[in-house]
Amino acid sequence: METKETMLQHRFNSSNRYQLKINKHSKEYQYYETTINEMINKHTLTLYEKIRNTLVLKYNHCYTSDLGIKQ
């Protein structure tokens, strides 16, 4: 049985429908980047959450929603 991480990575690799990157200067990007970095520094993120949040930073919300990830 696949773990969440391998399943997510497989879906990420097999789909390139949403290659729209969000603006790195937007408040939304800065919010996620700051929050995620703080959580990583506090060691409160699991590997699955790190992968998920990387997707949120790199791609728009519809990509992560399409993967069935609850935000």
C-alpha atoms as a printed R data frame, in Angstrom:
   type eleno elety resid chain resno      x      y       z
1  ATOM     1    CA   MET     A     1  0.000  0.000   0.000
2  ATOM     2    CA   GLU     A     2  1.287  3.422  -0.948
3  ATOM     3    CA   THR     A     3  2.007  5.954   1.739
4  ATOM     4    CA   LYS     A     4  0.470  9.402   1.499
5  ATOM     5    CA   GLU     A     5  3.868 10.756   0.465
6  ATOM     6    CA   THR     A     6  4.402  8.345  -2.432
7  ATOM     7    CA   MET     A     7  0.808  8.673  -3.588
8  ATOM     8    CA   LEU     A     8  1.058 12.455  -3.553
9  ATOM     9    CA   GLN     A     9  4.420 12.423  -5.306
10 ATOM    10    CA   HIS     A    10  3.052 10.074  -7.976
11 ATOM    11    CA   ARG     A    11  0.066 12.319  -8.610
12 ATOM    12    CA   PHE     A    12  2.322 15.358  -8.672
13 ATOM    13    CA   ASN     A    13  4.633 13.732 -11.222
14 ATOM    14    CA   SER     A    14  1.843 12.386 -13.408
15 ATOM    15    CA   SER     A    15 -0.066 15.641 -13.774
16 ATOM    16    CA   ASN     A    16  1.117 18.864 -15.325
17 ATOM    17    CA   ARG     A    17 -2.282 20.422 -15.912
18 ATOM    18    CA   TYR     A    18 -1.762 23.219 -13.421
19 ATOM    19    CA   GLN     A    19  1.638 24.722 -14.075
20 ATOM    20    CA   LEU     A    20  0.506 28.202 -13.066
21 ATOM    21    CA   LYS     A    21  2.858 29.592 -10.478
22 ATOM    22    CA   ILE     A    22  1.558 32.085  -7.973
23 ATOM    23    CA   ASN     A    23  3.233 35.453  -7.708
24 ATOM    24    CA   LYS     A    24  6.131 35.141  -5.272
25 ATOM    25    CA   HIS     A    25  5.623 38.753  -4.216
26 ATOM    26    CA   SER     A    26  1.970 38.269  -3.347
27 ATOM    27    CA   LYS     A    27  0.785 38.421   0.260
28 ATOM    28    CA   GLU     A    28 -0.578 34.898  -0.126
29 ATOM    29    CA   TYR     A    29  2.836 33.476  -1.047
30 ATOM    30    CA   GLN     A    30  4.597 35.398   1.701
31 ATOM    31    CA   TYR     A    31  2.032 34.209   4.252
32 ATOM    32    CA   TYR     A    32  2.489 30.551   3.337
33 ATOM    33    CA   GLU     A    33  6.266 30.839   3.108
34 ATOM    34    CA   THR     A    34  6.547 32.507   6.521
35 ATOM    35    CA   THR     A    35  4.113 30.124   8.204
36 ATOM    36    CA   ILE     A    36  5.679 27.002   6.718
37 ATOM    37    CA   ASN     A    37  9.216 28.088   7.547
38 ATOM    38    CA   GLU     A    38  8.192 28.790  11.146
39 ATOM    39    CA   MET     A    39  6.552 25.383  11.450
40 ATOM    40    CA   ILE     A    40  9.537 23.597   9.901
41 ATOM    41    CA   ASN     A    41 11.822 25.400  12.352
42 ATOM    42    CA   LYS     A    42  9.628 24.180  15.219
43 ATOM    43    CA   HIS     A    43  9.660 20.623  13.774
44 ATOM    44    CA   THR     A    44  5.870 20.478  13.720
45 ATOM    45    CA   LEU     A    45  5.456 19.476  10.080
46 ATOM    46    CA   THR     A    46  5.344 15.885   8.882
47 ATOM    47    CA   LEU     A    47  6.918 14.912   5.555
48 ATOM    48    CA   TYR     A    48  3.438 14.748   4.004
49 ATOM    49    CA   GLU     A    49  2.656 18.278   5.174
50 ATOM    50    CA   LYS     A    50  5.984 19.556   3.844
51 ATOM    51    CA   ILE     A    51  5.243 18.084   0.410
52 ATOM    52    CA   ARG     A    52  1.700 19.438   0.476
53 ATOM    53    CA   ASN     A    53  2.822 22.903   1.483
54 ATOM    54    CA   THR     A    54  5.536 22.926  -1.160
55 ATOM    55    CA   LEU     A    55  2.805 22.291  -3.718
56 ATOM    56    CA   VAL     A    56  0.737 25.121  -2.283
57 ATOM    57    CA   LEU     A    57  3.694 27.466  -2.640
58 ATOM    58    CA   LYS     A    58  4.600 26.380  -6.151
59 ATOM    59    CA   TYR     A    59  1.146 26.041  -7.674
60 ATOM    60    CA   ASN     A    60 -2.212 27.681  -7.389
61 ATOM    61    CA   HIS     A    61 -4.897 26.400  -5.039
62 ATOM    62    CA   CYS     A    62 -6.820 24.473  -7.675
63 ATOM    63    CA   TYR     A    63 -3.824 22.164  -8.129
64 ATOM    64    CA   THR     A    64 -3.760 21.094  -4.496
65 ATOM    65    CA   SER     A    65 -7.557 20.953  -4.411
66 ATOM    66    CA   ASP     A    66 -7.471 18.697  -7.467
67 ATOM    67    CA   LEU     A    67 -5.202 16.316  -5.571
68 ATOM    68    CA   GLY     A    68 -7.903 15.990  -2.926
69 ATOM    69    CA   ILE     A    69 -5.796 17.631  -0.263
70 ATOM    70    CA   LYS     A    70 -7.719 19.297   2.520
71 ATOM    71    CA   GLN     A    71 -6.348 22.713   3.328
